[in-house]
PDB file of C-alpha atoms in Angstrom:
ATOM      1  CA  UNK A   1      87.760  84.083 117.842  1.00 90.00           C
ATOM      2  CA  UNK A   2      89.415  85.991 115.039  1.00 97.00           C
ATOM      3  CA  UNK A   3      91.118  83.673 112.383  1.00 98.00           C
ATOM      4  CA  UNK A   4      94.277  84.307 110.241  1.00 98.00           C
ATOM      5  CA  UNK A   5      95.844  82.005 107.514  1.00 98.00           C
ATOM      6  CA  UNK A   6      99.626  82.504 106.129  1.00 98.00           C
ATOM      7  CA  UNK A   7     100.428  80.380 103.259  1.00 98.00           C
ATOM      8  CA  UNK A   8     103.812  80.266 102.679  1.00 98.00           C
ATOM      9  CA  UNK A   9     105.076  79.647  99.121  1.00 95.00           C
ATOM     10  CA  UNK A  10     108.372  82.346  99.875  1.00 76.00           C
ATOM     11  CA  UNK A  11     110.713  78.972  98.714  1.00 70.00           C
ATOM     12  CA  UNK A  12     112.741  79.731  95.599  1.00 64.00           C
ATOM     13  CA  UNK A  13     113.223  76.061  95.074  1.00 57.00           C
ATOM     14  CA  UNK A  14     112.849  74.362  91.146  1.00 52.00           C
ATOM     15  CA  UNK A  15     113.311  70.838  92.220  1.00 51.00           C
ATOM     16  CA  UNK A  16     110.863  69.887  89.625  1.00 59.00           C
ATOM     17  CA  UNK A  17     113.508  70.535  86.882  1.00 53.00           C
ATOM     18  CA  UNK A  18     111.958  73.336  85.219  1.00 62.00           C
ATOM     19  CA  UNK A  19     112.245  76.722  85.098  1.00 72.00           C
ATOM     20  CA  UNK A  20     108.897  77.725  87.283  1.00 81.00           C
ATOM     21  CA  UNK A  21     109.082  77.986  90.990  1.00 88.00           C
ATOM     22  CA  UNK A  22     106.693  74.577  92.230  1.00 91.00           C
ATOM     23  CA  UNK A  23     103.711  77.344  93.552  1.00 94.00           C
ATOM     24  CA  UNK A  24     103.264  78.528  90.390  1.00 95.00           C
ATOM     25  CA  UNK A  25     103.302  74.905  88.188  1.00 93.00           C
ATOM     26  CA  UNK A  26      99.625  74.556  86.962  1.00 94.00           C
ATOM     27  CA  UNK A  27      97.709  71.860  87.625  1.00 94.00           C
ATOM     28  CA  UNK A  28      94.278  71.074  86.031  1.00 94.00           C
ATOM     29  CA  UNK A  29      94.603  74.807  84.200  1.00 94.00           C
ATOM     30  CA  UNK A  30      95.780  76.699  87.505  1.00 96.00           C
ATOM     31  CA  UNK A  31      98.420  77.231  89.330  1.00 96.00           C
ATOM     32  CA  UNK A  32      99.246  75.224  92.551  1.00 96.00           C
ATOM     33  CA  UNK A  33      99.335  78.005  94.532  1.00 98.00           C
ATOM     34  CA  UNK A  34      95.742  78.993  93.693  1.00 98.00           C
ATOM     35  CA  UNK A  35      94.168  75.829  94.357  1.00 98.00           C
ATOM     36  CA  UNK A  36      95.602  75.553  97.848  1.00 98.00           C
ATOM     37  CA  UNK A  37      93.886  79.344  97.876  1.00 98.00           C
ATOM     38  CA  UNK A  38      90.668  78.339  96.994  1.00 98.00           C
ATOM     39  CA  UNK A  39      90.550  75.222  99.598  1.00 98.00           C
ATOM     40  CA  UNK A  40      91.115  78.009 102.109  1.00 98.00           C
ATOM     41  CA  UNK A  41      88.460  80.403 100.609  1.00 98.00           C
ATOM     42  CA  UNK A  42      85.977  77.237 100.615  1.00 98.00           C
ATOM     43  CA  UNK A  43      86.823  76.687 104.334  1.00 98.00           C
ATOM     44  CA  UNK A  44      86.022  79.989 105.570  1.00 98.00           C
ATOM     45  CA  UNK A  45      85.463  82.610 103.043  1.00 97.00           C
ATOM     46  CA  UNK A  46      85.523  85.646 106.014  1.00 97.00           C
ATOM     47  CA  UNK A  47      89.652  84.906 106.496  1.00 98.00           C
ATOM     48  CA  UNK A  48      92.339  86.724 104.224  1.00 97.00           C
ATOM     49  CA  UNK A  49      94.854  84.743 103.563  1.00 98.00           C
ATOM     50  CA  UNK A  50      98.405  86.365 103.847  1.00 98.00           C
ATOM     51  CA  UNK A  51     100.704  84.557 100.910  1.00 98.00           C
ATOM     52  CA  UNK A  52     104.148  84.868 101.203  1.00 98.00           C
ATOM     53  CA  UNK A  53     106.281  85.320  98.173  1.00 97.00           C
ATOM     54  CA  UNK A  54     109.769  86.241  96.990  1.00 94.00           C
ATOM     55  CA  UNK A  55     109.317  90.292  95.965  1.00 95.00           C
ATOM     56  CA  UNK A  56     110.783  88.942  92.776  1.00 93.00           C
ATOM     57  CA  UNK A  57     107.909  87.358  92.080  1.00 94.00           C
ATOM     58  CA  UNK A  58     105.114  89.622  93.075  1.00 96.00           C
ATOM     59  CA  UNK A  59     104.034  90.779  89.322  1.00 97.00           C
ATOM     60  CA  UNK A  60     104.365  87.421  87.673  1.00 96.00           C
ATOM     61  CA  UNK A  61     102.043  86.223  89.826  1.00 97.00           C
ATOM     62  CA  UNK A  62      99.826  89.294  89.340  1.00 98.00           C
ATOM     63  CA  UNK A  63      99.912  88.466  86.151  1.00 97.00           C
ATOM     64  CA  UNK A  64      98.560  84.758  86.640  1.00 97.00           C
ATOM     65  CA  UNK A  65      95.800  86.386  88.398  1.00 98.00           C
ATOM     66  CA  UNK A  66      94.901  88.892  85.822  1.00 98.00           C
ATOM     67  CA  UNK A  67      94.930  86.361  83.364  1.00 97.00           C
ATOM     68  CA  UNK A  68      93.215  84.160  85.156  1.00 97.00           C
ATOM     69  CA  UNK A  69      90.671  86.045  86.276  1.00 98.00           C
ATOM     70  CA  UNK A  70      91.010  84.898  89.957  1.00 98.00           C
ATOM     71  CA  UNK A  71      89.600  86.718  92.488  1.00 97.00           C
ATOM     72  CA  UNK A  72      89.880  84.987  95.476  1.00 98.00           C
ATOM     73  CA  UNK A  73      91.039  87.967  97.789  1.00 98.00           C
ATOM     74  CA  UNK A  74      94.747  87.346  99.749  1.00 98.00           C
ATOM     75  CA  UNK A  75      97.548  89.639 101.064  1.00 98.00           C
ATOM     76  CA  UNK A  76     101.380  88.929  99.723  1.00 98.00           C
ATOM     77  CA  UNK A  77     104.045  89.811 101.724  1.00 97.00           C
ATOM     78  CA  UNK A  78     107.588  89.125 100.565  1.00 96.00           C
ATOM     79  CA  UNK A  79     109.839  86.212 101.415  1.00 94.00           C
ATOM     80  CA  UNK A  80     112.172  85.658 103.651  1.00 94.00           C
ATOM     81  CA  UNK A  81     116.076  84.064 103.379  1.00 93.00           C
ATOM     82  CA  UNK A  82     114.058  80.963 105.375  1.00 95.00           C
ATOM     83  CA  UNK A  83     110.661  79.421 105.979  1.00 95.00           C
ATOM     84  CA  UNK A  84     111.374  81.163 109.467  1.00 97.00           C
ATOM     85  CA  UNK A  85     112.045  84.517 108.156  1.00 96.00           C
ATOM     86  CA  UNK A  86     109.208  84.210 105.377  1.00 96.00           C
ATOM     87  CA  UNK A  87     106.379  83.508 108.671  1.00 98.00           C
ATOM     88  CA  UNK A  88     108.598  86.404 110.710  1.00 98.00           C
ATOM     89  CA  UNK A  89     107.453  88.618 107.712  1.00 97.00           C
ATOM     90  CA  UNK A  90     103.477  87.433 107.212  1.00 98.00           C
ATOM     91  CA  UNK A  91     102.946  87.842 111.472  1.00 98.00           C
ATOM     92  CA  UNK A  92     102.254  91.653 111.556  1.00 98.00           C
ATOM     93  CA  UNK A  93      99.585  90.536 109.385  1.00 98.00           C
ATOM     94  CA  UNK A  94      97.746  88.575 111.527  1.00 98.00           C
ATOM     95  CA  UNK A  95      98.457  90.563 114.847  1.00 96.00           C
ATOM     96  CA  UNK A  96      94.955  91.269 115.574  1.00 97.00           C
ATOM     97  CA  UNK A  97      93.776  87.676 115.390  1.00 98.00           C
ATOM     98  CA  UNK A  98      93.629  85.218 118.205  1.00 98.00           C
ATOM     99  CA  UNK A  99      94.811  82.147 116.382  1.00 98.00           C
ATOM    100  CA  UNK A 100      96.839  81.366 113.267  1.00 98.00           C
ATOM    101  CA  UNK A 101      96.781  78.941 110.831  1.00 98.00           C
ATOM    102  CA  UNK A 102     100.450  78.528 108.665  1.00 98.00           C
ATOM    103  CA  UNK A 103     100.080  76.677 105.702  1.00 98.00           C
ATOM    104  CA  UNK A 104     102.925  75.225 103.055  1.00 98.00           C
ATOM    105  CA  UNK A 105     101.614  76.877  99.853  1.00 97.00           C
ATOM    106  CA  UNK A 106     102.250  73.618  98.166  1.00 96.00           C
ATOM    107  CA  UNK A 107      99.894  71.691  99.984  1.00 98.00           C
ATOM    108  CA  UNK A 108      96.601  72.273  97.726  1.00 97.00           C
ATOM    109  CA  UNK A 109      95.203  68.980  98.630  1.00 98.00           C
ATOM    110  CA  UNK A 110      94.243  69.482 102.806  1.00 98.00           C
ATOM    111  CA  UNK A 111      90.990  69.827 103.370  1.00 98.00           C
ATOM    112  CA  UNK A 112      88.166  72.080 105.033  1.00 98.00           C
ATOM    113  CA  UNK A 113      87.334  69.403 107.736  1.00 98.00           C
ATOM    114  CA  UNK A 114      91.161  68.919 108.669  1.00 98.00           C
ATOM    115  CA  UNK A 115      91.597  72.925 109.034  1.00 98.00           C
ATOM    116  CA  UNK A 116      88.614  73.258 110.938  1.00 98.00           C
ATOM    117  CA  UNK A 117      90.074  70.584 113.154  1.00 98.00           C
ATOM    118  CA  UNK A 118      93.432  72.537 113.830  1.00 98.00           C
ATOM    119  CA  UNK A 119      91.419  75.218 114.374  1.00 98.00           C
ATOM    120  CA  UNK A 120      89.790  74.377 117.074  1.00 98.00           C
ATOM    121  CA  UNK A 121      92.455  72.388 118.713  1.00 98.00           C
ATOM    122  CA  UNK A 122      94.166  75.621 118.860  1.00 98.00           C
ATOM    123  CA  UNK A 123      91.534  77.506 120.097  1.00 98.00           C
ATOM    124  CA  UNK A 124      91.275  74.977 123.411  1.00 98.00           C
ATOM    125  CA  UNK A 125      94.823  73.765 123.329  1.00 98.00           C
ATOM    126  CA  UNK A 126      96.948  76.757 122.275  1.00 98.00           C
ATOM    127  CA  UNK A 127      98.731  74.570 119.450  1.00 98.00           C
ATOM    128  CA  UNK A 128      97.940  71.945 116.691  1.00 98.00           C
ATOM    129  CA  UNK A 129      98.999  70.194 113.697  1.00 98.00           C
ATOM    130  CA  UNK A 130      97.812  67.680 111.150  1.00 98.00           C
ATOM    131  CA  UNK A 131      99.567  64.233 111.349  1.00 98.00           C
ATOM    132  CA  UNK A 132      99.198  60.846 109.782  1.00 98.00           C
ATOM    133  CA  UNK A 133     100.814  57.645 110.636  1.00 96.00           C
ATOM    134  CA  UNK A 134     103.655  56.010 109.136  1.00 95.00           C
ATOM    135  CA  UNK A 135     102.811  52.821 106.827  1.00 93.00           C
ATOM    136  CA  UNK A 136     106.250  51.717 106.097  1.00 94.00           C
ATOM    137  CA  UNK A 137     108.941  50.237 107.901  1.00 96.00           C
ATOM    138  CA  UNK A 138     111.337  52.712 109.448  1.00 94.00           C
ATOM    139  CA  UNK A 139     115.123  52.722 110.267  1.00 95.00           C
ATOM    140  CA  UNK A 140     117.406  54.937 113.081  1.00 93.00           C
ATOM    141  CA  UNK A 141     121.219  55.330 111.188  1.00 94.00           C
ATOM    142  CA  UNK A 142     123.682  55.950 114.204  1.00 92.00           C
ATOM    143  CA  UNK A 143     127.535  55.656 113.967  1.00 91.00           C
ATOM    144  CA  UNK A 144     127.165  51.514 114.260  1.00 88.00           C
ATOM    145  CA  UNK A 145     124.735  51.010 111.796  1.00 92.00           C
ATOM    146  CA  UNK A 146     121.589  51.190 111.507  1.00 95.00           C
ATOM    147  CA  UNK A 147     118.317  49.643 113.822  1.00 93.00           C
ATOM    148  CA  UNK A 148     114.289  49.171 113.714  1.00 94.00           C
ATOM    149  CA  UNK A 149     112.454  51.281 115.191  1.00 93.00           C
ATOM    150  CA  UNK A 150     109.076  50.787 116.012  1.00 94.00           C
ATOM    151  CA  UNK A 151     107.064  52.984 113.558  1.00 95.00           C
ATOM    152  CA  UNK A 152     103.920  53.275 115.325  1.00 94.00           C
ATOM    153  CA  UNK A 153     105.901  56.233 118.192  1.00 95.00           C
ATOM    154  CA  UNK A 154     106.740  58.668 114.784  1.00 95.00           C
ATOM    155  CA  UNK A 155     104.384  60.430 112.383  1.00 97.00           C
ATOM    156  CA  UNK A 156     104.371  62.380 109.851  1.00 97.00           C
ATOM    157  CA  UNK A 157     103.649  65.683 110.295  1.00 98.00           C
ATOM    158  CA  UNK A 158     101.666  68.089 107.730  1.00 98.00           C
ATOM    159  CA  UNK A 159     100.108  71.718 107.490  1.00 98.00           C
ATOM    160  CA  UNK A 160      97.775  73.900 108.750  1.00 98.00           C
ATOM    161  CA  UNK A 161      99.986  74.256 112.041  1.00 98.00           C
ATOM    162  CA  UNK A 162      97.752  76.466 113.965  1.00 98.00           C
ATOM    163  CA  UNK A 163      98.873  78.731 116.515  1.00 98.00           C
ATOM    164  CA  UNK A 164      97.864  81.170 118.711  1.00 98.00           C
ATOM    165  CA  UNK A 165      98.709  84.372 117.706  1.00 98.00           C
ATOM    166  CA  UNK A 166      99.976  85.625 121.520  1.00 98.00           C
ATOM    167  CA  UNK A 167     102.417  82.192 121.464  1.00 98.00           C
ATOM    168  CA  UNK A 168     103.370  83.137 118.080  1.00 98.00           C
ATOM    169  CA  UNK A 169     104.301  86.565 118.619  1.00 98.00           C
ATOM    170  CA  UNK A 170     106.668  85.167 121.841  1.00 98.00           C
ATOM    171  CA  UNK A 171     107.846  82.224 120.256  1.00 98.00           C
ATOM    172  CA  UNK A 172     109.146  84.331 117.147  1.00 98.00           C
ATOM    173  CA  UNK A 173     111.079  86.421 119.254  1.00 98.00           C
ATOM    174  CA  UNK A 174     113.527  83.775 119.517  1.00 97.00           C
ATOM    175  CA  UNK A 175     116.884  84.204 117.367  1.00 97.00           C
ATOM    176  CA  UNK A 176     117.025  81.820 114.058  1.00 97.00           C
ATOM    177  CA  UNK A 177     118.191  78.348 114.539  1.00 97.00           C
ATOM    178  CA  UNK A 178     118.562  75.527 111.619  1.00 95.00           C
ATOM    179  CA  UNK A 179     116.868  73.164 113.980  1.00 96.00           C
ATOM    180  CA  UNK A 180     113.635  75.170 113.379  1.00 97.00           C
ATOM    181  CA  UNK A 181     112.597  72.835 110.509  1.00 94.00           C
ATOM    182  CA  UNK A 182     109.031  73.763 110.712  1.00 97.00           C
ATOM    183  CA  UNK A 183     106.373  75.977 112.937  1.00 98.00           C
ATOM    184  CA  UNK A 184     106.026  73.712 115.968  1.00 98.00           C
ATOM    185  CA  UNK A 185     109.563  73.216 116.430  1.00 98.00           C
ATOM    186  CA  UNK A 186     109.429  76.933 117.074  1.00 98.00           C
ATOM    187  CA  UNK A 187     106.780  77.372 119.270  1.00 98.00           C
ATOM    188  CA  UNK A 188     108.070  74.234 121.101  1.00 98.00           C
ATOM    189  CA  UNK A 189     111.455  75.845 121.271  1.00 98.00           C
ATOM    190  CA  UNK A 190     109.639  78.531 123.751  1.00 98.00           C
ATOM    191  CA  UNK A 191     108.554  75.667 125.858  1.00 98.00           C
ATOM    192  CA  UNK A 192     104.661  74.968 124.276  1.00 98.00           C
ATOM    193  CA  UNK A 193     103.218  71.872 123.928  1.00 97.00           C
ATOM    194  CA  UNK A 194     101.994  71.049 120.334  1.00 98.00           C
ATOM    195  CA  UNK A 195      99.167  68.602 120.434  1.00 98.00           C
ATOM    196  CA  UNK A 196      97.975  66.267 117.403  1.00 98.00           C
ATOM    197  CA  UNK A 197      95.218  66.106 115.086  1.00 98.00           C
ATOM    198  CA  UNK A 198      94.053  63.102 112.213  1.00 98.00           C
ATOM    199  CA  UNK A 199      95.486  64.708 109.023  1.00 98.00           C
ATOM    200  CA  UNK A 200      94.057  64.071 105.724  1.00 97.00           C
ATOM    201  CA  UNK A 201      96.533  61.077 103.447  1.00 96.00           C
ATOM    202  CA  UNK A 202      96.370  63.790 100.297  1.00 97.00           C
ATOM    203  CA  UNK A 203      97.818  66.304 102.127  1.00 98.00           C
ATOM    204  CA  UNK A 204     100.838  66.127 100.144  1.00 97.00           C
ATOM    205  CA  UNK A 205     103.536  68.775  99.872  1.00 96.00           C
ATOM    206  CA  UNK A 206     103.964  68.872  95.971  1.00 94.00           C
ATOM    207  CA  UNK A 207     107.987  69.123  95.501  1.00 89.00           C
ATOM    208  CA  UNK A 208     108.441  66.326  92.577  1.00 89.00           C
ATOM    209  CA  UNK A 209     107.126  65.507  89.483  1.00 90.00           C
ATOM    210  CA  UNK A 210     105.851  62.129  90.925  1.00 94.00           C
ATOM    211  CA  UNK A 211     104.145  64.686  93.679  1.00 94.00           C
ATOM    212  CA  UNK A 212     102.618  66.964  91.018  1.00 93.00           C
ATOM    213  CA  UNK A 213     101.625  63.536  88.979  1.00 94.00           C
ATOM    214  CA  UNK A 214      99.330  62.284  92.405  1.00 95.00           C
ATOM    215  CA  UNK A 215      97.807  66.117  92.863  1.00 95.00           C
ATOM    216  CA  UNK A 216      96.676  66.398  89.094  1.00 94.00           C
ATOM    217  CA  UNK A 217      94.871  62.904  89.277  1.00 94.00           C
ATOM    218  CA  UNK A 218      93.139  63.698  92.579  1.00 95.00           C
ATOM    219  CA  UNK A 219      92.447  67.276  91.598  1.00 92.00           C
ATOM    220  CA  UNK A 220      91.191  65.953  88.131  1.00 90.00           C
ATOM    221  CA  UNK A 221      88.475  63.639  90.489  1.00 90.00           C
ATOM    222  CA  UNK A 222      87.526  66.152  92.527  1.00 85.00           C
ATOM    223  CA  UNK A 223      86.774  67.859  89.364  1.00 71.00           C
TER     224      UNK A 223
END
């Protein structure tokens, strides 16, 4: 099977209270953006990645290769006005691939065994994503209050969602809706199933300085 990866860091967000989009904060001397790049590249060094960016963007971040010297090869396709329009943009891309991995750009800390597991879930099952349980106590707020829930029916889901490329192509079709708060709610919109794999617990999605605080230390071990 033919294998494509999208890596979408199209999000114009600066919740960290700077003035640098959070894909382009370095960490350990590089950007965030290029160490979720190179987790890919060590996974399976055959794929391109497809990164999607705002076209606003495009030559600063040329620049942080240039003068970074990193050469880890990618595609960048420009952002959309949502996460769903950025992925609409990046799947002519990956047409001619069987599945499809997307993958928050922010997330530098997944690893190789937990997107070869998506992988191959999606190869046999059509759709996958990385999950992990919840350790903390959970509420539900309604209009009387609030009530426990029992924790151990939710998770929390993650990236690589992996597709394939055929269910992506139909599910995409579909006109925007705000209740498509990530890829699976998509393809589950067009009435797939989405089945589960064991995430990884440092699969964080780095969008605070607490965030970017955890990803330095573990990147700094990892050396």
């Amino acid at each position: 099977m033919k294998r494509g990866v999208i890596l979408v860091a199209g999000g114009q967000g600066l919740r960290m209270g700077g003035d640098l989009l959070k894909q382009f904060i370095p960490i350990c001397g590089k950007p965030v953006l290029m160490h979720t790049l190179a987790v890919f590249h060590r996974w399976d060094c055959q794929v391109m990645p497809v990164v999607v960016l705002p076209e606003a963007h495009w030559a600063y971040w040329e620049m942080l290769c240039r003068e970074l010297n990193f050469r880890i090869p990618h595609q960048v396709v420009a952002g959309g006005a949502t996460r769903f329009h950025s992925v609409l943009n990046a799947l002519p891309c990956v047409s001619d691939c069987d599945v499809a991995g997307i993958h928050d750009g922010v997330r530098p800390l997944v690893t190789p065994e937990v997107i070869e597991a998506c992988f191959v879930e999606a190869a046999v099952r059509g759709a996958a994503v990385p999950v992990i349980p919840l350790t903390e106590s959970i509420r539900r707020r309604d209009d009387a209050g609030s009530h426990a829930v029992d924790r151990t029916e939710y998770c929390i889901v993650q990236t690589p969602q992996v597709f394939r490329c055929d269910w992506l192509a139909e599910a995409y079709r579909q006109p925007y809706t705000p209740r498509f708060t990530d890829d699976a709610s998509v393809i589950e919109a067009s009435g797939k199933s989405v089945c589960l794999v064991s995430g990884n617990q440092e699969n964080i999605k780095i969008t605070t300085p607490a965030d970017l605080l955890i990803a330095e230390k573990i990147l700094a071990e990892m050396g």
